[in-house]
């Protein structure tokens, strides 16, 4: 492999890049996470901490990732190594945690959505959706039993389809695979979400649900009068990171496929705004349906509001059962929307790792993607067993509370302290388009953002040490939480120690133009 020049492909159009970046950001998290996090942290008032988090951490780190990927023209290991060879391991760690930490269970959750999409056609979840989801579908026998006993073959089959689809998309170069897929997925996703929102807000009782979602409860966010308010602020920062797909080097990878002249800052701001607006918009469908359900079953709204899996797979099917007309169609639309949103994020998780390996070793993309997808599918199997939900809960907690934030912190330290922020800022400004404001961005990257991220990590450590997360047995937390995070360090260090083959990486010269 050593010797020859390795031509990296480029996005075919600016729209293609933007749709792929928005596709990564808009995912399951926007539909089932944002509206609940907003509701439980002050409703409409949550927008304030969320926007502050977006300004102080989300947008600055998004631009750090765009700047790094574009300037060094490569995936995280390559970009990090260009700054300091001692930091290459961190460049590996981010995409490895993304693929092993998130994608293994993300693929399984998309697999649940595929199953529920199929159940929609005959409302196969029955009347007791709670029992159906936890006992019949996830095969959870009784709480407190953490032995692997069964695999749900239906979930395993759907998970296989998810990995196969991702393989089919990522196998091709980004401009033929991910870009083409997102050109279809994203407009379709917007159309389906709009249909769901319009349908939901016209249901009886929807108005009450939506009011609960947007009504500001300022007391919840006021740190001076409410000692618990800091939790709302940390939730806002956590949500920004997760939803924008930051901290894992995905945006570094995506920006590395941009041509020399690109409106980096404009693109970054556009992706942040599009993702935020999608979250707020999708929240109307979620809370419209919850309002309808509370009204039709004559129960209090607070009783039907749930987050995560409980919302999508227990409450939503219950609400669909109550619809007066076209229940099957509504169900199919909702779960298909989730599948699309999940797939467009899933492929970005695989891409970051793939690109890291092809950048360093020059292996053929097809081979690398095939190995990652086969290994990924095998790794997903644990999440399709009867303890899958518990493992997922622990992994998700540790990745969100530590992995994502540590990734963002490393990026800030690297750009803010190892090299001059001015260097990256100048590069982004010179690339064309909107110009970045000097002082504000530099201060955020050097001081404000890393300080906030560090504080959040410390607070999470204190909380996790004081009591085991969600009362899970310590062996599970150590194995799937702490252990998994530490285990990903081994391959990261090993890959960073491997020698770089002597290859040149170059743009295709004819493609060095501003994408329009
Ligand atoms: N942003 C995606 C969502 O909101 O569902 C999830 C995600 C994708 C998180 C990629 C992190 C990531 F690197």
Short mmCIF file of C-alpha atoms and ligand atoms in Angstrom, two decimals:
data_model
loop_
_atom_site.label_atom_id
_atom_site.label_comp_id
_atom_site.label_asym_id
_atom_site.label_seq_id
_atom_site.Cartn_x
_atom_site.Cartn_y
_atom_site.Cartn_z
CA UNK A 1 0.00 0.00 0.00
CA UNK A 2 2.91 2.33 0.55
CA UNK A 3 3.99 4.68 -2.12
CA UNK A 4 1.11 5.72 -4.37
CA UNK A 5 -1.07 8.78 -3.98
CA UNK A 6 -4.45 8.12 -2.43
CA UNK A 7 -7.17 10.21 -4.04
CA UNK A 8 -9.92 11.08 -1.60
CA UNK A 9 -13.37 11.61 -2.97
CA UNK A 10 -15.30 14.85 -2.46
CA UNK A 11 -18.96 15.64 -1.95
CA UNK A 12 -20.72 16.16 -5.25
CA UNK A 13 -22.59 19.28 -4.20
CA UNK A 14 -22.96 21.61 -1.23
CA UNK A 15 -26.54 20.41 -0.80
CA UNK A 16 -25.26 16.83 -0.70
CA UNK A 17 -22.80 17.67 2.07
CA UNK A 18 -25.39 19.63 4.06
CA UNK A 19 -27.97 16.85 3.80
CA UNK A 20 -25.40 14.27 4.92
CA UNK A 21 -24.34 16.44 7.89
CA UNK A 22 -27.95 17.15 8.85
CA UNK A 23 -28.68 13.46 8.32
CA UNK A 24 -26.06 12.59 10.91
CA UNK A 25 -27.38 15.16 13.35
CA UNK A 26 -31.08 14.45 12.93
CA UNK A 27 -31.68 11.02 14.36
CA UNK A 28 -33.68 9.02 16.86
CA UNK A 29 -32.50 11.52 19.49
CA UNK A 30 -34.41 14.39 17.87
CA UNK A 31 -37.69 12.53 17.87
CA UNK A 32 -37.77 10.77 21.20
CA UNK A 33 -35.16 12.59 23.24
CA UNK A 34 -35.45 16.32 22.59
CA UNK A 35 -39.15 16.81 23.31
CA UNK A 36 -38.96 14.86 26.56
CA UNK A 37 -35.76 16.55 27.75
CA UNK A 38 -37.33 19.92 26.92
CA UNK A 39 -40.58 19.09 28.68
CA UNK A 40 -38.97 17.79 31.86
CA UNK A 41 -36.53 20.68 32.04
CA UNK A 42 -38.85 23.66 31.91
CA UNK A 43 -40.78 23.25 28.64
CA UNK A 44 -40.52 26.45 26.59
CA UNK A 45 -38.03 27.84 29.14
CA UNK A 46 -35.61 25.02 28.20
CA UNK A 47 -34.99 26.80 24.91
CA UNK A 48 -32.90 29.36 26.76
CA UNK A 49 -30.33 26.91 28.25
CA UNK A 50 -30.46 24.96 25.00
CA UNK A 51 -29.62 28.02 22.92
CA UNK A 52 -26.89 29.05 25.37
CA UNK A 53 -25.43 25.54 25.12
CA UNK A 54 -25.65 25.74 21.34
CA UNK A 55 -23.81 29.06 21.30
CA UNK A 56 -21.17 28.23 23.93
CA UNK A 57 -20.45 24.61 23.10
CA UNK A 58 -22.43 23.19 20.16
CA UNK A 59 -21.62 25.72 17.45
CA UNK A 60 -17.98 26.37 18.54
CA UNK A 61 -17.18 22.64 18.57
CA UNK A 62 -19.00 22.09 15.31
CA UNK A 63 -16.68 24.72 13.80
CA UNK A 64 -13.63 23.16 15.50
CA UNK A 65 -14.52 19.86 13.82
CA UNK A 66 -15.13 21.48 10.43
CA UNK A 67 -11.89 23.44 10.71
CA UNK A 68 -9.82 20.40 11.74
CA UNK A 69 -11.24 18.08 9.07
CA UNK A 70 -10.90 20.64 6.33
CA UNK A 71 -7.49 22.05 7.22
CA UNK A 72 -5.81 18.68 7.70
CA UNK A 73 -7.88 17.10 5.00
CA UNK A 74 -8.50 13.88 6.84
CA UNK A 75 -10.24 11.81 9.47
CA UNK A 76 -9.66 12.40 13.23
CA UNK A 77 -6.44 10.34 13.61
CA UNK A 78 -4.84 12.11 10.68
CA UNK A 79 -5.96 15.55 11.85
CA UNK A 80 -4.90 14.94 15.46
CA UNK A 81 -1.55 13.55 14.40
CA UNK A 82 -0.91 16.57 12.23
CA UNK A 83 -1.17 18.65 15.41
CA UNK A 84 0.76 16.34 17.70
CA UNK A 85 1.82 12.75 17.11
CA UNK A 86 1.29 12.13 20.84
CA UNK A 87 -2.42 12.81 20.37
CA UNK A 88 -3.11 10.40 17.53
CA UNK A 89 -4.61 7.85 19.94
CA UNK A 90 -7.37 10.34 20.79
CA UNK A 91 -8.15 10.70 17.11
CA UNK A 92 -8.71 6.93 17.00
CA UNK A 93 -10.59 6.79 20.25
CA UNK A 94 -13.39 9.06 19.07
CA UNK A 95 -14.54 7.05 16.02
CA UNK A 96 -13.95 3.76 17.85
CA UNK A 97 -16.23 4.82 20.71
CA UNK A 98 -18.73 6.07 18.13
CA UNK A 99 -18.82 2.75 16.28
CA UNK A 100 -18.46 0.37 19.22
CA UNK A 101 -20.21 2.53 21.78
CA UNK A 102 -23.13 3.99 19.90
CA UNK A 103 -23.63 2.15 16.61
CA UNK A 104 -23.82 -1.32 18.15
CA UNK A 105 -26.97 -0.42 20.04
CA UNK A 106 -28.20 2.28 17.66
CA UNK A 107 -28.51 -0.42 14.96
CA UNK A 108 -30.57 -2.58 17.31
CA UNK A 109 -32.93 0.29 18.14
CA UNK A 110 -33.44 0.91 14.42
CA UNK A 111 -34.13 -2.84 14.29
CA UNK A 112 -36.90 -2.39 16.90
CA UNK A 113 -38.35 0.37 14.71
CA UNK A 114 -38.37 -1.95 11.69
CA UNK A 115 -40.25 -4.57 13.72
CA UNK A 116 -42.77 -2.01 14.97
CA UNK A 117 -43.17 -0.70 11.42
CA UNK A 118 -44.26 -4.22 10.46
CA UNK A 119 -46.49 -4.61 13.53
CA UNK A 120 -48.27 -1.39 12.49
CA UNK A 121 -49.95 -3.14 9.59
CA UNK A 122 -52.12 -5.25 11.93
CA UNK A 123 -51.52 -3.35 15.19
CA UNK A 124 -49.68 -6.46 16.29
CA UNK A 125 -48.66 -4.93 19.62
CA UNK A 126 -52.15 -5.58 20.99
CA UNK A 127 -53.90 -3.66 23.78
CA UNK A 128 -51.34 -3.99 26.53
CA UNK A 129 -48.44 -2.27 24.80
CA UNK A 130 -46.35 -2.11 27.95
CA UNK A 131 -46.38 -5.86 28.48
CA UNK A 132 -45.95 -6.46 24.77
CA UNK A 133 -42.83 -4.30 24.50
CA UNK A 134 -41.00 -5.39 27.63
CA UNK A 135 -42.07 -9.01 28.01
CA UNK A 136 -43.09 -10.34 24.60
CA UNK A 137 -40.77 -8.28 22.43
CA UNK A 138 -37.66 -7.62 24.53
CA UNK A 139 -38.13 -10.93 26.38
CA UNK A 140 -37.42 -9.36 29.78
CA UNK A 141 -38.50 -11.94 32.32
CA UNK A 142 -38.49 -10.12 35.56
CA UNK A 143 -36.55 -7.15 36.71
CA UNK A 144 -33.41 -7.87 38.63
CA UNK A 145 -32.44 -10.88 36.47
CA UNK A 146 -29.41 -10.08 34.42
CA UNK A 147 -28.58 -13.47 32.88
CA UNK A 148 -28.44 -13.86 29.12
CA UNK A 149 -31.05 -16.51 28.29
CA UNK A 150 -32.63 -15.78 24.93
CA UNK A 151 -32.03 -13.93 21.71
CA UNK A 152 -35.04 -12.36 20.02
CA UNK A 153 -34.61 -13.65 16.47
CA UNK A 154 -36.91 -11.03 15.02
CA UNK A 155 -34.80 -8.24 16.48
CA UNK A 156 -31.65 -10.00 15.36
CA UNK A 157 -33.02 -10.31 11.81
CA UNK A 158 -33.97 -6.63 11.67
CA UNK A 159 -30.57 -5.65 13.10
CA UNK A 160 -28.95 -7.68 10.32
CA UNK A 161 -30.99 -5.71 7.76
CA UNK A 162 -29.83 -2.44 9.35
CA UNK A 163 -26.14 -3.39 9.14
CA UNK A 164 -26.65 -4.70 5.60
CA UNK A 165 -28.27 -1.43 4.52
CA UNK A 166 -25.50 0.62 6.12
CA UNK A 167 -22.94 -1.63 4.45
CA UNK A 168 -24.63 -1.12 1.07
CA UNK A 169 -24.52 2.67 1.51
CA UNK A 170 -21.04 3.05 3.05
CA UNK A 171 -19.45 0.55 0.67
CA UNK A 172 -19.41 3.18 -2.07
CA UNK A 173 -17.40 6.41 -1.96
CA UNK A 174 -19.19 9.17 0.02
CA UNK A 175 -20.38 11.06 -3.04
CA UNK A 176 -22.03 7.91 -4.43
CA UNK A 177 -23.11 6.22 -1.20
CA UNK A 178 -23.86 8.50 1.76
CA UNK A 179 -24.56 11.58 -0.36
CA UNK A 180 -27.00 9.81 -2.69
CA UNK A 181 -28.74 8.09 0.23
CA UNK A 182 -29.17 11.36 2.14
CA UNK A 183 -30.45 13.14 -0.99
CA UNK A 184 -33.35 10.68 -0.83
CA UNK A 185 -33.63 10.11 2.95
CA UNK A 186 -33.64 13.71 4.15
CA UNK A 187 -36.35 15.27 1.95
CA UNK A 188 -38.46 12.15 2.58
CA UNK A 189 -37.86 12.50 6.31
CA UNK A 190 -39.01 16.11 6.23
CA UNK A 191 -42.15 15.25 4.27
CA UNK A 192 -43.06 12.37 6.60
CA UNK A 193 -42.39 14.45 9.72
CA UNK A 194 -44.56 17.25 8.34
CA UNK A 195 -47.41 14.81 7.68
CA UNK A 196 -47.05 13.45 11.23
CA UNK A 197 -46.96 16.92 12.80
CA UNK A 198 -50.01 18.15 10.86
CA UNK A 199 -51.89 14.94 11.60
CA UNK A 200 -50.96 15.05 15.30
CA UNK A 201 -51.83 18.67 15.98
CA UNK A 202 -55.28 18.25 14.48
CA UNK A 203 -56.20 15.42 16.88
CA UNK A 204 -58.66 16.12 19.71
CA UNK A 205 -56.83 17.25 22.84
CA UNK A 206 -53.53 17.88 20.99
CA UNK A 207 -53.53 21.53 22.06
CA UNK A 208 -53.17 20.63 25.77
CA UNK A 209 -50.19 18.42 25.02
CA UNK A 210 -48.47 21.06 22.96
CA UNK A 211 -49.15 23.68 25.62
CA UNK A 212 -47.41 21.48 28.19
CA UNK A 213 -44.43 21.12 25.82
CA UNK A 214 -43.96 24.84 25.14
CA UNK A 215 -45.25 26.46 28.35
CA UNK A 216 -42.20 28.05 30.00
CA UNK A 217 -41.50 27.11 33.59
CA UNK A 218 -38.80 29.66 34.40
CA UNK A 219 -38.40 28.35 37.97
CA UNK A 220 -36.80 25.16 36.63
CA UNK A 221 -33.91 26.97 34.96
CA UNK A 222 -33.26 29.69 37.56
CA UNK A 223 -30.01 28.68 39.27
CA UNK A 224 -30.36 31.41 41.91
CA UNK A 225 -33.67 30.28 43.32
CA UNK A 226 -33.63 26.58 42.45
CA UNK A 227 -30.71 24.43 43.68
CA UNK A 228 -31.66 21.71 41.17
CA UNK A 229 -31.51 24.07 38.18
CA UNK A 230 -27.91 23.17 37.31
CA UNK A 231 -29.21 19.79 36.18
CA UNK A 232 -31.30 21.54 33.54
CA UNK A 233 -28.25 23.35 32.26
CA UNK A 234 -26.16 20.20 32.08
CA UNK A 235 -29.03 18.44 30.31
CA UNK A 236 -28.98 21.23 27.73
CA UNK A 237 -25.27 20.78 27.07
CA UNK A 238 -25.63 16.98 26.88
CA UNK A 239 -28.51 17.27 24.45
CA UNK A 240 -26.60 19.70 22.20
CA UNK A 241 -23.68 17.31 21.93
CA UNK A 242 -25.73 14.21 21.27
CA UNK A 243 -28.06 15.78 18.77
CA UNK A 244 -25.35 17.52 16.75
CA UNK A 245 -23.26 14.28 16.60
CA UNK A 246 -20.30 16.12 18.13
CA UNK A 247 -17.29 14.74 19.98
CA UNK A 248 -16.85 11.66 17.79
CA UNK A 249 -15.05 13.14 14.86
CA UNK A 250 -17.95 12.61 12.48
CA UNK A 251 -18.00 16.22 11.42
CA UNK A 252 -14.17 16.16 11.09
CA UNK A 253 -14.58 13.29 8.65
CA UNK A 254 -17.45 14.86 6.72
CA UNK A 255 -15.62 18.21 6.41
CA UNK A 256 -12.52 16.44 5.10
CA UNK A 257 -14.47 15.58 1.95
CA UNK A 258 -15.19 19.26 1.21
CA UNK A 259 -13.24 21.00 -1.55
CA UNK A 260 -10.64 23.65 -0.75
CA UNK A 261 -13.01 26.57 -1.20
CA UNK A 262 -16.03 25.96 1.03
CA UNK A 263 -18.28 28.07 3.19
CA UNK A 264 -17.32 26.21 6.38
CA UNK A 265 -18.74 28.63 8.91
CA UNK A 266 -21.99 29.09 7.00
CA UNK A 267 -22.39 25.31 6.69
CA UNK A 268 -21.78 24.80 10.41
CA UNK A 269 -24.35 27.39 11.43
CA UNK A 270 -26.85 25.99 8.95
CA UNK A 271 -26.52 22.45 10.32
CA UNK A 272 -26.93 23.67 13.93
CA UNK A 273 -30.07 25.62 13.07
CA UNK A 274 -31.61 22.90 10.88
CA UNK A 275 -31.11 20.27 13.60
CA UNK A 276 -32.56 22.49 16.34
CA UNK A 277 -35.56 23.43 14.23
CA UNK A 278 -36.21 19.80 13.35
CA UNK A 279 -36.17 18.84 17.05
CA UNK A 280 -38.61 21.57 18.02
CA UNK A 281 -40.84 20.73 15.06
CA UNK A 282 -40.91 16.97 15.75
CA UNK A 283 -41.79 17.77 19.37
CA UNK A 284 -45.17 19.01 18.16
CA UNK A 285 -45.98 15.57 16.75
CA UNK A 286 -44.87 13.86 19.97
CA UNK A 287 -46.75 16.13 22.37
CA UNK A 288 -49.77 16.51 20.07
CA UNK A 289 -50.25 12.74 20.21
CA UNK A 290 -49.65 12.64 23.99
CA UNK A 291 -52.33 15.34 24.46
CA UNK A 292 -54.74 13.37 22.30
CA UNK A 293 -54.09 10.21 24.25
CA UNK A 294 -54.52 11.84 27.63
CA UNK A 295 -57.82 13.32 26.45
CA UNK A 296 -59.17 10.12 24.90
CA UNK A 297 -58.28 7.97 27.91
CA UNK A 298 -59.25 10.64 30.35
CA UNK A 299 -55.99 10.51 32.28
CA UNK A 300 -53.63 13.31 33.27
CA UNK A 301 -51.09 14.34 30.70
CA UNK A 302 -48.17 13.89 33.09
CA UNK A 303 -49.11 10.23 33.36
CA UNK A 304 -48.65 9.53 29.64
CA UNK A 305 -45.42 11.45 29.15
CA UNK A 306 -42.42 9.12 28.96
CA UNK A 307 -39.03 9.30 27.37
CA UNK A 308 -36.92 7.13 25.11
CA UNK A 309 -38.02 3.60 24.37
CA UNK A 310 -41.04 3.98 26.64
CA UNK A 311 -42.33 6.84 24.52
CA UNK A 312 -41.87 5.34 21.08
CA UNK A 313 -42.66 1.71 21.78
CA UNK A 314 -45.21 1.81 24.61
CA UNK A 315 -47.02 5.14 24.66
CA UNK A 316 -47.09 5.77 20.92
CA UNK A 317 -48.54 2.34 20.01
CA UNK A 318 -51.15 2.90 22.74
CA UNK A 319 -52.04 6.26 21.21
CA UNK A 320 -52.18 4.71 17.73
CA UNK A 321 -54.66 2.13 19.07
CA UNK A 322 -56.96 4.99 20.07
CA UNK A 323 -56.92 6.85 16.75
CA UNK A 324 -60.34 7.10 15.12
CA UNK A 325 -59.15 6.45 11.55
CA UNK A 326 -56.17 5.09 9.58
CA UNK A 327 -54.36 3.73 12.64
CA UNK A 328 -52.22 1.36 10.62
CA UNK A 329 -51.09 4.13 8.31
CA UNK A 330 -50.17 6.47 11.18
CA UNK A 331 -48.17 3.70 12.88
CA UNK A 332 -46.34 2.78 9.69
CA UNK A 333 -45.53 6.43 8.98
CA UNK A 334 -44.21 7.04 12.49
CA UNK A 335 -41.95 4.01 12.63
CA UNK A 336 -40.73 4.45 9.08
CA UNK A 337 -39.77 8.03 9.98
CA UNK A 338 -37.74 6.69 12.90
CA UNK A 339 -36.02 4.14 10.64
CA UNK A 340 -35.00 6.84 8.15
CA UNK A 341 -33.78 9.21 10.86
CA UNK A 342 -31.80 6.38 12.47
CA UNK A 343 -30.18 5.14 9.26
CA UNK A 344 -28.92 8.57 8.19
CA UNK A 345 -27.18 8.91 11.59
CA UNK A 346 -25.98 5.30 11.63
CA UNK A 347 -24.08 5.61 8.36
CA UNK A 348 -22.19 8.62 9.71
CA UNK A 349 -21.01 6.59 12.70
CA UNK A 350 -19.63 3.90 10.40
CA UNK A 351 -18.10 6.44 8.03
CA UNK A 352 -15.92 8.10 10.69
CA UNK A 353 -14.20 4.79 11.56
CA UNK A 354 -13.97 3.65 7.94
CA UNK A 355 -12.37 6.89 6.83
CA UNK A 356 -9.88 6.76 9.73
CA UNK A 357 -8.66 3.34 8.62
CA UNK A 358 -8.53 4.07 4.90
CA UNK A 359 -6.73 7.37 5.56
CA UNK A 360 -4.00 5.71 7.58
CA UNK A 361 -3.53 2.35 5.92
CA UNK A 362 -4.83 2.99 2.42
CA UNK A 363 -6.90 -0.23 2.45
CA UNK A 364 -9.79 -0.48 0.03
CA UNK A 365 -12.93 1.16 1.43
CA UNK A 366 -15.13 -1.80 0.48
CA UNK A 367 -13.03 -4.24 2.50
CA UNK A 368 -12.89 -1.96 5.54
CA UNK A 369 -16.64 -1.31 5.52
CA UNK A 370 -17.33 -5.03 5.15
CA UNK A 371 -15.17 -5.92 8.15
CA UNK A 372 -16.63 -3.13 10.31
CA UNK A 373 -20.19 -4.13 9.43
CA UNK A 374 -19.68 -7.85 10.07
CA UNK A 375 -17.91 -7.15 13.38
CA UNK A 376 -20.54 -4.54 14.25
CA UNK A 377 -23.37 -6.95 13.61
CA UNK A 378 -21.73 -9.57 15.84
CA UNK A 379 -21.23 -6.95 18.54
CA UNK A 380 -24.88 -5.92 18.32
CA UNK A 381 -26.08 -9.41 19.26
CA UNK A 382 -25.80 -8.76 23.01
CA UNK A 383 -28.37 -5.98 22.61
CA UNK A 384 -30.85 -8.37 21.00
CA UNK A 385 -30.93 -10.63 24.06
CA UNK A 386 -33.19 -10.44 27.09
CA UNK A 387 -30.68 -8.20 28.90
CA UNK A 388 -30.24 -5.98 25.82
CA UNK A 389 -32.26 -3.06 27.15
CA UNK A 390 -30.26 -2.91 30.39
CA UNK A 391 -26.91 -3.07 28.60
CA UNK A 392 -28.13 -0.39 26.20
CA UNK A 393 -29.17 1.84 29.08
CA UNK A 394 -25.75 1.57 30.75
CA UNK A 395 -23.71 2.01 27.55
CA UNK A 396 -25.87 4.98 26.51
CA UNK A 397 -25.40 6.64 29.91
CA UNK A 398 -21.62 6.24 29.90
CA UNK A 399 -21.20 7.32 26.29
CA UNK A 400 -23.35 10.40 26.78
CA UNK A 401 -21.98 11.44 30.15
CA UNK A 402 -18.32 10.77 29.39
CA UNK A 403 -17.51 9.70 25.82
CA UNK A 404 -19.10 12.58 23.93
CA UNK A 405 -18.00 15.23 26.39
CA UNK A 406 -14.46 13.87 26.64
CA UNK A 407 -14.25 13.91 22.84
CA UNK A 408 -15.32 17.56 22.76
CA UNK A 409 -12.89 18.41 25.56
CA UNK A 410 -9.98 16.76 23.73
CA UNK A 411 -10.80 18.74 20.59
CA UNK A 412 -10.87 22.02 22.54
CA UNK A 413 -7.57 21.28 24.25
CA UNK A 414 -5.97 20.34 20.98
CA UNK A 415 -7.13 23.37 19.05
CA UNK A 416 -7.10 25.82 21.95
CA UNK A 417 -3.83 24.85 23.58
CA UNK A 418 -1.68 22.69 21.30
CA UNK A 419 -2.03 24.96 18.29
CA UNK A 420 -3.23 28.52 18.05
CA UNK A 421 -6.99 28.90 17.61
CA UNK A 422 -6.06 31.67 15.18
CA UNK A 423 -4.64 29.09 12.80
CA UNK A 424 -7.90 27.19 12.43
CA UNK A 425 -9.97 30.39 12.45
CA UNK A 426 -7.86 31.87 9.67
CA UNK A 427 -8.14 28.66 7.69
CA UNK A 428 -11.93 28.68 7.94
CA UNK A 429 -12.15 32.35 7.01
CA UNK A 430 -9.82 31.89 4.05
CA UNK A 431 -11.84 28.94 2.77
CA UNK A 432 -14.60 31.36 1.79
CA UNK A 433 -18.13 32.32 2.79
CA UNK A 434 -19.12 33.65 6.22
CA UNK A 435 -16.24 34.83 8.41
CA UNK A 436 -15.90 33.70 12.02
CA UNK A 437 -15.86 36.33 14.78
CA UNK A 438 -12.37 36.25 16.28
CA UNK A 439 -12.56 36.92 20.00
CA UNK A 440 -15.79 35.08 20.77
CA UNK A 441 -14.81 31.80 19.12
CA UNK A 442 -11.24 31.80 20.45
CA UNK A 443 -12.41 32.36 24.02
CA UNK A 444 -15.06 29.68 23.77
CA UNK A 445 -12.64 27.08 22.40
CA UNK A 446 -9.81 27.91 24.80
CA UNK A 447 -11.63 28.54 28.05
CA UNK A 448 -15.42 28.56 28.22
CA UNK A 449 -16.35 25.33 26.41
CA UNK A 450 -13.61 23.11 27.93
CA UNK A 451 -14.36 24.49 31.41
CA UNK A 452 -18.04 23.64 31.06
CA UNK A 453 -17.31 20.19 29.64
CA UNK A 454 -14.83 19.43 32.41
CA UNK A 455 -17.32 20.52 35.05
CA UNK A 456 -19.99 18.27 33.56
CA UNK A 457 -17.65 15.28 33.49
CA UNK A 458 -16.65 15.86 37.13
CA UNK A 459 -20.28 16.16 38.19
CA UNK A 460 -21.14 12.94 36.38
CA UNK A 461 -18.25 11.14 38.09
CA UNK A 462 -19.38 12.36 41.52
CA UNK A 463 -22.95 11.26 40.84
CA UNK A 464 -21.92 7.84 39.49
CA UNK A 465 -19.58 7.17 42.40
CA UNK A 466 -22.13 8.18 45.00
CA UNK A 467 -24.67 5.64 43.71
CA UNK A 468 -24.58 3.02 40.95
CA UNK A 469 -26.38 4.26 37.85
CA UNK A 470 -30.09 3.33 37.99
CA UNK A 471 -29.33 0.76 40.70
CA UNK A 472 -27.75 -1.74 38.26
CA UNK A 473 -25.39 -4.32 39.80
CA UNK A 474 -21.83 -3.03 39.99
CA UNK A 475 -20.45 -5.83 37.79
CA UNK A 476 -22.73 -4.68 34.96
CA UNK A 477 -21.72 -1.06 35.31
CA UNK A 478 -18.06 -1.99 35.45
CA UNK A 479 -18.30 -4.31 32.44
CA UNK A 480 -20.55 -2.41 30.07
CA UNK A 481 -19.91 1.15 31.25
CA UNK A 482 -16.45 1.77 32.64
CA UNK A 483 -15.01 -1.40 31.08
CA UNK A 484 -16.29 -0.63 27.59
CA UNK A 485 -14.94 2.92 27.70
CA UNK A 486 -11.52 1.73 28.87
CA UNK A 487 -11.45 -1.22 26.47
CA UNK A 488 -11.84 1.09 23.50
CA UNK A 489 -8.58 2.73 24.56
CA UNK A 490 -6.57 -0.41 23.74
CA UNK A 491 -7.26 -0.55 19.99
CA UNK A 492 -6.97 3.26 19.88
CA UNK A 493 -3.45 3.19 21.27
CA UNK A 494 -2.52 0.14 19.17
CA UNK A 495 -3.72 1.75 15.94
CA UNK A 496 -1.94 4.98 16.76
CA UNK A 497 1.34 3.11 17.28
CA UNK A 498 1.17 1.45 13.86
CA UNK A 499 3.51 3.06 11.37
CA UNK A 500 2.00 5.40 8.77
CA UNK A 501 2.61 4.07 5.28
CA UNK A 502 4.38 6.54 3.09
CA UNK A 503 1.45 7.75 0.99
CA UNK A 504 0.29 11.12 -0.24
CA UNK A 505 -3.37 12.02 0.09
CA UNK A 506 -4.69 14.44 -2.48
CA UNK A 507 -7.83 16.08 -3.81
CA UNK A 508 -8.86 15.32 -7.33
CA UNK A 509 -7.59 18.58 -8.84
CA UNK A 510 -10.59 19.22 -11.04
CA UNK A 511 -12.81 19.19 -8.00
CA UNK A 512 -11.12 22.06 -6.18
CA UNK A 513 -13.97 24.50 -6.58
CA UNK A 514 -16.60 26.00 -4.32
CA UNK A 515 -19.53 23.65 -4.08
CA UNK A 516 -22.72 25.31 -5.12
N1 LIG B 1 -27.31 12.80 16.44
C1 LIG B 1 -27.96 11.52 16.48
C2 LIG B 1 -29.34 11.65 17.10
O1 LIG B 1 -29.71 12.75 17.54
O2 LIG B 1 -30.03 10.64 17.15
C3 LIG B 1 -27.24 10.47 17.26
C4 LIG B 1 -25.78 10.47 17.12
C5 LIG B 1 -25.21 10.18 15.90
C6 LIG B 1 -25.01 10.77 18.21
C7 LIG B 1 -23.85 10.24 15.77
C8 LIG B 1 -23.66 10.83 18.11
C9 LIG B 1 -23.09 10.56 16.89
F1 LIG B 1 -21.80 10.65 16.77
#
